[in-house]
CSV table of C-alpha atoms and ligand atoms in Angstrom, one decimal:
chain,number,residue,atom,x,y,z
A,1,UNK,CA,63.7,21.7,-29.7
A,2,UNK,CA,60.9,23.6,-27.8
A,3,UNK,CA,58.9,22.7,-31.1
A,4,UNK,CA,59.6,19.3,-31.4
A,5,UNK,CA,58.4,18.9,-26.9
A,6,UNK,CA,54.6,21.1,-27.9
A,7,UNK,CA,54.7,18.5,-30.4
A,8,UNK,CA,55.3,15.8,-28.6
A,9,UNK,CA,53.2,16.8,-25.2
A,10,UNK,CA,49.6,17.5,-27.9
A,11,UNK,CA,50.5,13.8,-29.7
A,12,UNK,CA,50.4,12.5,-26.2
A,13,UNK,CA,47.3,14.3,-25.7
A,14,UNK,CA,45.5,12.9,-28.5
A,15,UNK,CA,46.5,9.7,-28.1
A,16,UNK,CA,45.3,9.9,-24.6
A,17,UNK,CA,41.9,11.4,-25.6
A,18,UNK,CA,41.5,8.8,-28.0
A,19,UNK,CA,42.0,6.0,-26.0
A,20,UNK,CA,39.9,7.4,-23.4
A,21,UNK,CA,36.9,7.6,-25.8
A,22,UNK,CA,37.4,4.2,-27.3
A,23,UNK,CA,37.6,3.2,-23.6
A,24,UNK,CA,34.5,5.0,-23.1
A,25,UNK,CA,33.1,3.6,-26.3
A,26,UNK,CA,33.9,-0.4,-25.3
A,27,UNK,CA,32.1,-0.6,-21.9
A,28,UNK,CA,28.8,1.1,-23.2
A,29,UNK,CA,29.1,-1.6,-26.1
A,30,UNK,CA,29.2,-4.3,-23.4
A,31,UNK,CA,27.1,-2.8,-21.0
A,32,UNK,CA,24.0,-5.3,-20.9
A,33,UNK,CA,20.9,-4.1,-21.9
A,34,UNK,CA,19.7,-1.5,-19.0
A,35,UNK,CA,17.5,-3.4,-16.0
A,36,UNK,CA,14.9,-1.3,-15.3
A,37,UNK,CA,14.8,-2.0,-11.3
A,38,UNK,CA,11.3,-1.6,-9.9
A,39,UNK,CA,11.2,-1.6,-5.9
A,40,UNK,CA,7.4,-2.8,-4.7
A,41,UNK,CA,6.9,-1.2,-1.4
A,42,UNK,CA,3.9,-3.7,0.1
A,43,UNK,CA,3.2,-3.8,4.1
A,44,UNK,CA,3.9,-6.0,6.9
A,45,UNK,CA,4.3,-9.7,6.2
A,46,UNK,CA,1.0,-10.6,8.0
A,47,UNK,CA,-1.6,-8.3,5.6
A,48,UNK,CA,-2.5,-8.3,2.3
A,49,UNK,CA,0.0,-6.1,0.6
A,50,UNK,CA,2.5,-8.3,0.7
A,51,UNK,CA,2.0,-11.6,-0.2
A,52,UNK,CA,0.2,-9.8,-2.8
A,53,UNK,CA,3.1,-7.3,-4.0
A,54,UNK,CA,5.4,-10.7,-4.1
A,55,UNK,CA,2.8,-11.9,-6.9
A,56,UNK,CA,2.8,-8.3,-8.4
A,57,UNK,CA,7.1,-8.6,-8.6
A,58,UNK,CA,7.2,-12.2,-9.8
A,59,UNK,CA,4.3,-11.5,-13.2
A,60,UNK,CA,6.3,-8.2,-13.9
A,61,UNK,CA,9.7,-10.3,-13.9
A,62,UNK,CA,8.2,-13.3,-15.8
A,63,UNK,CA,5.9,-10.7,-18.2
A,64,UNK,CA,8.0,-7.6,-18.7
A,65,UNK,CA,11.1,-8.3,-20.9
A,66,UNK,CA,14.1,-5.8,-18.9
A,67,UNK,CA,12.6,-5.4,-15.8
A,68,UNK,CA,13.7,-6.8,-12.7
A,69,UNK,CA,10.8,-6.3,-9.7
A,70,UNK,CA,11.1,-6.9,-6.1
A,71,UNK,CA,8.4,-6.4,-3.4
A,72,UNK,CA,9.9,-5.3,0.0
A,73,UNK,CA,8.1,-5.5,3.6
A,74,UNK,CA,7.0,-2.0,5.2
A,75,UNK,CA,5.2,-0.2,7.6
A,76,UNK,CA,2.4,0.6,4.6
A,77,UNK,CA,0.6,3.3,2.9
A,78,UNK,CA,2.0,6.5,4.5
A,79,UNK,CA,5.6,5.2,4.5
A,80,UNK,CA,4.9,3.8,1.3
A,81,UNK,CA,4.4,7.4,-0.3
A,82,UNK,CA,6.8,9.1,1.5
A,83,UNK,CA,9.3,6.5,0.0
A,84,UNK,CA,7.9,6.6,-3.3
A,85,UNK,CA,8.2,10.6,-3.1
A,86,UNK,CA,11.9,10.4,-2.2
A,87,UNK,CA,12.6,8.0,-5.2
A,88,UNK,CA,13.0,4.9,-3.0
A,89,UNK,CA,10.7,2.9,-4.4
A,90,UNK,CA,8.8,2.5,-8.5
A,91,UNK,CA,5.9,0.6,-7.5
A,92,UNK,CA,3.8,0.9,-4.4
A,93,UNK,CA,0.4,-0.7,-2.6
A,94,UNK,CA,-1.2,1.9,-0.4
A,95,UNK,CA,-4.9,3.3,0.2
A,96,UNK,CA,-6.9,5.1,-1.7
A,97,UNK,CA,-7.8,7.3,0.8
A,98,UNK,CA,-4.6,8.4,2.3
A,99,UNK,CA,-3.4,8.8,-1.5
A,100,UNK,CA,-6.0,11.6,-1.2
A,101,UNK,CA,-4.3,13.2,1.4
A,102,UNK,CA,-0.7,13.1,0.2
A,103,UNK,CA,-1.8,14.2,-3.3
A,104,UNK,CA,-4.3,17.5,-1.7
A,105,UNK,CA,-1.7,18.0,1.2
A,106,UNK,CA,-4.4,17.2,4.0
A,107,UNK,CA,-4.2,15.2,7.4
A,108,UNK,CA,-1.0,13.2,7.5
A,109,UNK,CA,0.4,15.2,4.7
A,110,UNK,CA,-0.8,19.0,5.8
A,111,UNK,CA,2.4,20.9,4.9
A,112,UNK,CA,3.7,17.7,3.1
A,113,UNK,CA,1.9,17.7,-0.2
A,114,UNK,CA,3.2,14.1,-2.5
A,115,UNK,CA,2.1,15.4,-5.7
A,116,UNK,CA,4.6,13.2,-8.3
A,117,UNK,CA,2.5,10.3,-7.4
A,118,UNK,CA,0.5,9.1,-10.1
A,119,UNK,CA,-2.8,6.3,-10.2
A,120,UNK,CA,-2.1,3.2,-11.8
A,121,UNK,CA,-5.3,0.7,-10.3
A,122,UNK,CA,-7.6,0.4,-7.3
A,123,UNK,CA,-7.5,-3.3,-6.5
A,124,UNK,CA,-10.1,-4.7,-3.9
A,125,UNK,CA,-11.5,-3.1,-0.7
A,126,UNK,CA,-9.6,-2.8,2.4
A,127,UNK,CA,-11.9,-3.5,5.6
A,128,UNK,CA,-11.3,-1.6,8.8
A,129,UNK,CA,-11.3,-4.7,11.4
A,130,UNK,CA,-11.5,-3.8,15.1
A,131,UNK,CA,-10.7,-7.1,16.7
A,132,UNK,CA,-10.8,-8.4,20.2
A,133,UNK,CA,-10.5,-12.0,21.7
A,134,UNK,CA,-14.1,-13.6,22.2
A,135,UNK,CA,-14.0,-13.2,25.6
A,136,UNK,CA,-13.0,-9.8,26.2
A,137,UNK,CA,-15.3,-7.3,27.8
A,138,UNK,CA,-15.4,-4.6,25.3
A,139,UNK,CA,-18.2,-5.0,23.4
A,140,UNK,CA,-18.2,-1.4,21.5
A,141,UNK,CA,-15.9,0.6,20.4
A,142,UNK,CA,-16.6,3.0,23.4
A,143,UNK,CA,-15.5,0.3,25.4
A,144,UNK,CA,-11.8,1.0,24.0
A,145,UNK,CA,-11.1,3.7,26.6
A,146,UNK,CA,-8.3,3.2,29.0
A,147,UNK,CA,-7.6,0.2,26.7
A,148,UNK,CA,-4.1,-0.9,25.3
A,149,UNK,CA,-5.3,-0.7,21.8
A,150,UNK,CA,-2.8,-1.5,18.5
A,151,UNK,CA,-3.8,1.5,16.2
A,152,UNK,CA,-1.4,0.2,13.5
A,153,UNK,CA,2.5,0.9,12.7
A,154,UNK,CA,3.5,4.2,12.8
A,155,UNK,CA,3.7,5.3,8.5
A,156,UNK,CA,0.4,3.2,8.1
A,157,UNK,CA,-3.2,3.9,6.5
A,158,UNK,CA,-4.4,1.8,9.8
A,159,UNK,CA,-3.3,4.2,12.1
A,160,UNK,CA,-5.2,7.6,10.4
A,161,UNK,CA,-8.3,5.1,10.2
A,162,UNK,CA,-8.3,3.8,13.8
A,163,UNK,CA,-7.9,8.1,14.8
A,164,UNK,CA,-10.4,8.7,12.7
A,165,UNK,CA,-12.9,6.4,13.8
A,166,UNK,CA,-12.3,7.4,17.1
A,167,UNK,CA,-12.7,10.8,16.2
A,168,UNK,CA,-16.1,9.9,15.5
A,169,UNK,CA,-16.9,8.7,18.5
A,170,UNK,CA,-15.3,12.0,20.3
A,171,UNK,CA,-12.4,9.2,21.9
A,172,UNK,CA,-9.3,11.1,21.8
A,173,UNK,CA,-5.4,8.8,21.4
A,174,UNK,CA,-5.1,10.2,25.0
A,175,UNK,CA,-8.2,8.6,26.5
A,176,UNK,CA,-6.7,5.2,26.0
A,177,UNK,CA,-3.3,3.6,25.2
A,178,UNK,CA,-2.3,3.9,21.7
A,179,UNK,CA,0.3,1.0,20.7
A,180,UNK,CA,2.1,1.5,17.1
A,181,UNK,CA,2.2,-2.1,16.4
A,182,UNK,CA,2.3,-4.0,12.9
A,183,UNK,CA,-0.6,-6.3,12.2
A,184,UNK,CA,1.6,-9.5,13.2
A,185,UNK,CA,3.0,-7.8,16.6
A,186,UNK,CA,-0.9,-6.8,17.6
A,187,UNK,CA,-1.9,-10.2,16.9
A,188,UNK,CA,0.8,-11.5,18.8
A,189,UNK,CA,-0.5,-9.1,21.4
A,190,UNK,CA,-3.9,-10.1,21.6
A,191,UNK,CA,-3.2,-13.9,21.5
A,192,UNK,CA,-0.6,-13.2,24.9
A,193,UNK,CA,-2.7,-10.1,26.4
A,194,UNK,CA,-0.6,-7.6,25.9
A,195,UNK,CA,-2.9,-5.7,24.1
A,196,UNK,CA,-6.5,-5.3,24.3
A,197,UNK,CA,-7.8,-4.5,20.7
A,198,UNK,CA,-6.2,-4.1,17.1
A,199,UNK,CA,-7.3,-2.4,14.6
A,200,UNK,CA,-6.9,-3.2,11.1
A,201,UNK,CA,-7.6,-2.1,8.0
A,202,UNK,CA,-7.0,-4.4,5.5
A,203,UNK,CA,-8.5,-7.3,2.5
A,204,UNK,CA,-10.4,-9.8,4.7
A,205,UNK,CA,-9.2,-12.4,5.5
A,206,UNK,CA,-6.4,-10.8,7.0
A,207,UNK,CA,-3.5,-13.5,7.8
A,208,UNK,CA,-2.6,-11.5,11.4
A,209,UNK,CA,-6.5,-12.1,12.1
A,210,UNK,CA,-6.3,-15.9,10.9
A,211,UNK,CA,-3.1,-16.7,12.7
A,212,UNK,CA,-5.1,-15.7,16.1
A,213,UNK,CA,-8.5,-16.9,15.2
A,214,UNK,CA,-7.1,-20.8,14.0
A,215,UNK,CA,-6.2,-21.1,17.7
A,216,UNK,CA,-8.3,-19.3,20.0
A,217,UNK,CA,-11.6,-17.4,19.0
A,218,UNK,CA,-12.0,-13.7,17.6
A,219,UNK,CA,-14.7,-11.1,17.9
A,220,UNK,CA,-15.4,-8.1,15.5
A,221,UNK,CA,-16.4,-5.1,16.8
A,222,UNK,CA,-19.0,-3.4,14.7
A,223,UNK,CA,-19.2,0.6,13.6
A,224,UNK,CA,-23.0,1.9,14.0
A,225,UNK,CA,-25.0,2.9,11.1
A,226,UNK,CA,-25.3,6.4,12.7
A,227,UNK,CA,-21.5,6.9,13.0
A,228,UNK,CA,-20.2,5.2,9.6
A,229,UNK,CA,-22.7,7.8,8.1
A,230,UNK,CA,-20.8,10.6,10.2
A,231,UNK,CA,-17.8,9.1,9.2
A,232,UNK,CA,-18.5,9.0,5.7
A,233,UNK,CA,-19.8,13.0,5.6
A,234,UNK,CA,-16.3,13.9,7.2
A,235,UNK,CA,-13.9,11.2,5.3
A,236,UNK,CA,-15.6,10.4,2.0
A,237,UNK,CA,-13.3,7.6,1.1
A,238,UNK,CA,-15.3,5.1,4.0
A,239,UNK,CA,-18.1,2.8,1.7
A,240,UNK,CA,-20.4,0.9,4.5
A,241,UNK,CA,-19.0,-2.7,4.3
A,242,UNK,CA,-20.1,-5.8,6.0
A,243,UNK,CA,-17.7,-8.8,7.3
A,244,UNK,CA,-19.8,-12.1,7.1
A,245,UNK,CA,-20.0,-14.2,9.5
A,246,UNK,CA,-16.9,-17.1,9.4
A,247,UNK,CA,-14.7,-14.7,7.5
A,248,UNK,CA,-12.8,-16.0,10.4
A,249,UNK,CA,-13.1,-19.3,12.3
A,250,UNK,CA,-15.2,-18.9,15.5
A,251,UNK,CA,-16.4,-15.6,14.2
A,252,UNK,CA,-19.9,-16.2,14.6
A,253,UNK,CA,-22.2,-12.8,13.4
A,254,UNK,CA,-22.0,-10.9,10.4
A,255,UNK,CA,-19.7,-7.3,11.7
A,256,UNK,CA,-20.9,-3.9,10.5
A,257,UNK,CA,-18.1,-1.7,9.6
A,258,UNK,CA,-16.6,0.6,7.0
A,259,UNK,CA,-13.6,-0.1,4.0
A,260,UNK,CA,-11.6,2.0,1.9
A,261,UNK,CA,-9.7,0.5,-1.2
A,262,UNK,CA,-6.1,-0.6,-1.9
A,263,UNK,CA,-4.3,0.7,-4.7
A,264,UNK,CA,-1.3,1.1,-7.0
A,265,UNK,CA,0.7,4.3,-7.5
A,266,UNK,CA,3.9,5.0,-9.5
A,267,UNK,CA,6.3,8.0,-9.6
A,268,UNK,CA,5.3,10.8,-12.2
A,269,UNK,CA,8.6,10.3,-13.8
A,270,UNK,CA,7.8,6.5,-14.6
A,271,UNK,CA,8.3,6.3,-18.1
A,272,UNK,CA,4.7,6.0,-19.7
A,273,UNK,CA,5.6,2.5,-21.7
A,274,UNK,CA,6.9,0.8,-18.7
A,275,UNK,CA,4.1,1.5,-16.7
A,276,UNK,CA,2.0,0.5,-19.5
A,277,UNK,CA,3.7,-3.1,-20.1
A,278,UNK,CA,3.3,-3.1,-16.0
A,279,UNK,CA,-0.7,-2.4,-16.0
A,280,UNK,CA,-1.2,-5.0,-19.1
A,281,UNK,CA,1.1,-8.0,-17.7
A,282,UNK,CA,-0.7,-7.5,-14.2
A,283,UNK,CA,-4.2,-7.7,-15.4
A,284,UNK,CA,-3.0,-10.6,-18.2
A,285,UNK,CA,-2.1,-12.7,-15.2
A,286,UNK,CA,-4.6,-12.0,-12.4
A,287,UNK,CA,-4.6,-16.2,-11.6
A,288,UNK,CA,-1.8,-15.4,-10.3
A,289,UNK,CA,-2.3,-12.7,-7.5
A,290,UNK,CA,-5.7,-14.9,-7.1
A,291,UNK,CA,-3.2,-17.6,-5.6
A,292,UNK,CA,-1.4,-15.1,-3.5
A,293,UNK,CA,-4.5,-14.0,-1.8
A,294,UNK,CA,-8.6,-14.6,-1.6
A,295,UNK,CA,-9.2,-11.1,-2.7
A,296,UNK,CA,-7.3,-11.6,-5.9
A,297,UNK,CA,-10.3,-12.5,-7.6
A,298,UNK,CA,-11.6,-9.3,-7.0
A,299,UNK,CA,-9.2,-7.6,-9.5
A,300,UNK,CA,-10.6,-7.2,-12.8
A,301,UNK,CA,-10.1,-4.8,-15.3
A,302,UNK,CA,-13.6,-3.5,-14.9
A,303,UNK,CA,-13.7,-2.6,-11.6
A,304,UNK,CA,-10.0,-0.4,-11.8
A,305,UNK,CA,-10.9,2.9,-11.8
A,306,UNK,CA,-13.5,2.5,-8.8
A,307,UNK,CA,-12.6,5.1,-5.5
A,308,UNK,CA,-9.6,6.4,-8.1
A,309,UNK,CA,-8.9,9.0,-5.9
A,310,UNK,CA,-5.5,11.1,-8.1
A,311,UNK,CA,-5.2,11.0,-11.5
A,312,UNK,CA,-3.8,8.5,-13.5
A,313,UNK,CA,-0.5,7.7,-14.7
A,314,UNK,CA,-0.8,8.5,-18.7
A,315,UNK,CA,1.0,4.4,-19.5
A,316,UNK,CA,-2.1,3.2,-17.3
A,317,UNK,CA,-4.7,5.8,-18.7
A,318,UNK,CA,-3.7,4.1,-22.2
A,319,UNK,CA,-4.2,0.3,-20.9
A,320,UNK,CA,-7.9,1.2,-19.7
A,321,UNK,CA,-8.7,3.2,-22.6
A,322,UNK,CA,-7.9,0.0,-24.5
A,323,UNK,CA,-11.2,-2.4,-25.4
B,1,LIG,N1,-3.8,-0.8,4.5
B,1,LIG,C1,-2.8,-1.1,5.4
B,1,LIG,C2,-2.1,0.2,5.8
B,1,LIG,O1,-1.6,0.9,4.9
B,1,LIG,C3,-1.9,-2.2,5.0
B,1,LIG,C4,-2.6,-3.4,4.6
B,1,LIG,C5,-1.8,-4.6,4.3
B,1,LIG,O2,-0.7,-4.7,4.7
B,1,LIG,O3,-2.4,-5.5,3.7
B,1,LIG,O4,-2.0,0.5,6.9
C-alpha cells in the first residue's frame, strides 16, 4: 500500500514536470520574434536633438528589421549619459565634449566616471549662442553680471559651457543670477523679460532662438579672439566658430563665438550587429534627418569620426572601416 502511494505521488510528479516543460516549451514557440527596444534620449523639444532623434527612431524602425526605436525629450547631454549609464536608454545625442568628461571622470563627472559608453558618430557642430533681445543693454559678456541669465537645464552640456565661458572671463554663477531653464522656457523668458540672457549651445538655427527672433529681434553676443583662445587651451573640445549674419531674422552682424560637436553614444553592452545595422541605416538615409533639421546636411560619412572624443563602439568601427 505504502508502495503503490510513492508510486503514485512520483507519477504525479512527472506528469507535473512534464506538463510544466511543454508549458514552458509552447510560449517560447509563440513568443514573437524578440523587439530589440531602443530608447533615443534627445533634448528639449525646442533644440536640435530632438526633432533630430525623432528622425534617427523613425529610419531605424523603417531600416532595421526587429527593432523598435523611440526618441524621448530630456534635459540633454549630462542626463543623457547618466541615463544611458543606468541602462535607461540604447541610443543617446549628447556632446562631444562632455562625453570626454564622463568617459576620463573629470568636471561634471569627477568621482563619477561613465566608462560603458561607447562612440558611435559625431554629427554636426553645436554652437554656443549667448543671446539677448536687440535692445538690451548688455553688449558683452561682462555685461552679464548681476544679470538673470538661463545657463541651460540642470543635466545639460549648456550649462558646463555657459560656466565655462564665464570662467574665462573670471565671472563666477554667484556674480549673477543663474536660471536652470530649458532652451524653450529661456526663450519664453527673454521674449516676456523674465530673463536677461540665454545661453545655448546648440546646431544653429536653433528653434528656441527662431521662435523669439520671428517676432521681436535677437542679438548675439560675441566671445573675443583672446578668450576663445584661453578657452580653447583650458577646454580643448571649443573650435572658433562664427554665426553669420541672418542665421536668425533681424540678426544683423556676423557673431564670433566657439562650438563643440553633437554626437551619438551607445551602451558597451550593445550587441556589435545591432549597432552596426543602426550606423549603416542612419547614414543610408541621411535625406531624412536633412528634413528634420538644416544641419542634417552636415552628416556625411566622411566627416564621422571628426572631435571623436571615446572610442568607438566595435558594430560602428566596422561600418567606417567599410569603403
Ligand atoms: N547640446 C545641448 C545640451 O546638451 C542640447 C542641444 C539640443 O537639444 O539640440 O545641453
Amino acid at each position: 500500500m505504502k508502495k503503490l502511494l510513492v508510486i503514485l505521488l512520483a507519477s504525479i510528479l512527472v506528469i507535473g514536470l512534464l506538463a510544466g516543460c511543454g508549458g514552458a516549451q509552447k510560449a517560447s514557440e509563440q513568443k514573437a520574434p524578440d523587439k530589440k527596444f531602443i530608447n533615443i534620449a534627445t533634448g528639449g523639444t525646442a533644440g536640435v536633438y530632438y526633432p533630430l532623434g525623432g528622425a534617427i527612431a523613425e529610419i531605424l524602425n523603417k531600416n532595421v528589421p526587429g527593432i523598435n526605436a523611440t526618441a524621448q525629450s530630456t534635459g540633454a547631454s549630462v542626463a543623457n549619459i547618466n541615463m544611458l549609464k543606468e541602462g535607461k536608454v540604447e541610443l543617446a545625442m549628447i556632446q562631444n565634449d562632455t562625453a570626454y568628461y564622463a568617459f576620463k571622470g573629470t568636471e561634471m563627472f569627477k568621482d563619477k566616471q561613465v566608462a560603458n559608453m561607447r562612440g558611435v558618430a559625431t554629427l554636426y557642430n553645436e554652437t554656443i549662442q549667448i543671446i539677448v533681445m536687440e535692445d538690451s543693454s548688455i553688449k558683452t559678456i561682462e555685461d552679464l553680471k548681476g544679470k538673470k541669465v538661463a545657463v541651460g537645464s540642470i543635466g545639460s552640456g549648456t550649462e558646463a559651457n555657459a560656466r565655462q565661458i564665464l570662467e574665462i572671463y573670471g565671472i563666477a554663477y554667484n556674480d549673477l543670477k543663474p536660471q536652470y531653464l530649458s532652451f524653450g522656457e529661456a526663450a519664453s523668458g527673454l521674449k516676456d523679460g523674465n530673463v536677461d540672457a540665454a545661453f545655448i549651445t546648440a546646431g544653429a538655427p536653433t528653434a528656441a532662438i527662431q521662435d523669439i527672433a520671428f517676432q521681436k529681434k535677437v542679438r548675439l553676443i560675441s566671445i573675443e579672439a583672446d578668450k576663445a583662445d584661453a578657452l580653447i587651451k583650458k577646454y580643448p573640445f571649443y573650435a572658433k566658430q562664427l554665426v553669420k549674419a541672418n542665421t536668425y531674422p533681424g540678426q544683423v552682424a556676423d557673431t564670433a563665438t566657439v562650438a563643440v560637436k553633437a554626437m551619438l553614444v551607445v551602451p558597451e553592452n550593445l550587441d556589435a550587429d545591432t549597432v552596426y545595422k543602426m550606423t549603416k541605416a542612419i547614414y543610408a538615409n541621411t535625406d531624412r534627418l536633412k528634413a528634420a533639421h538644416k544641419l542634417g546636411e552636415g552628416i556625411t560619412k566622411e566627416s564621422a569620426l571628426e572631435g571623436m572624443p571615446i572610442p568607438l563602439h566595435p558594430g560602428a568601427d566596422k561600418f567606417f572601416k567599410e569603403k
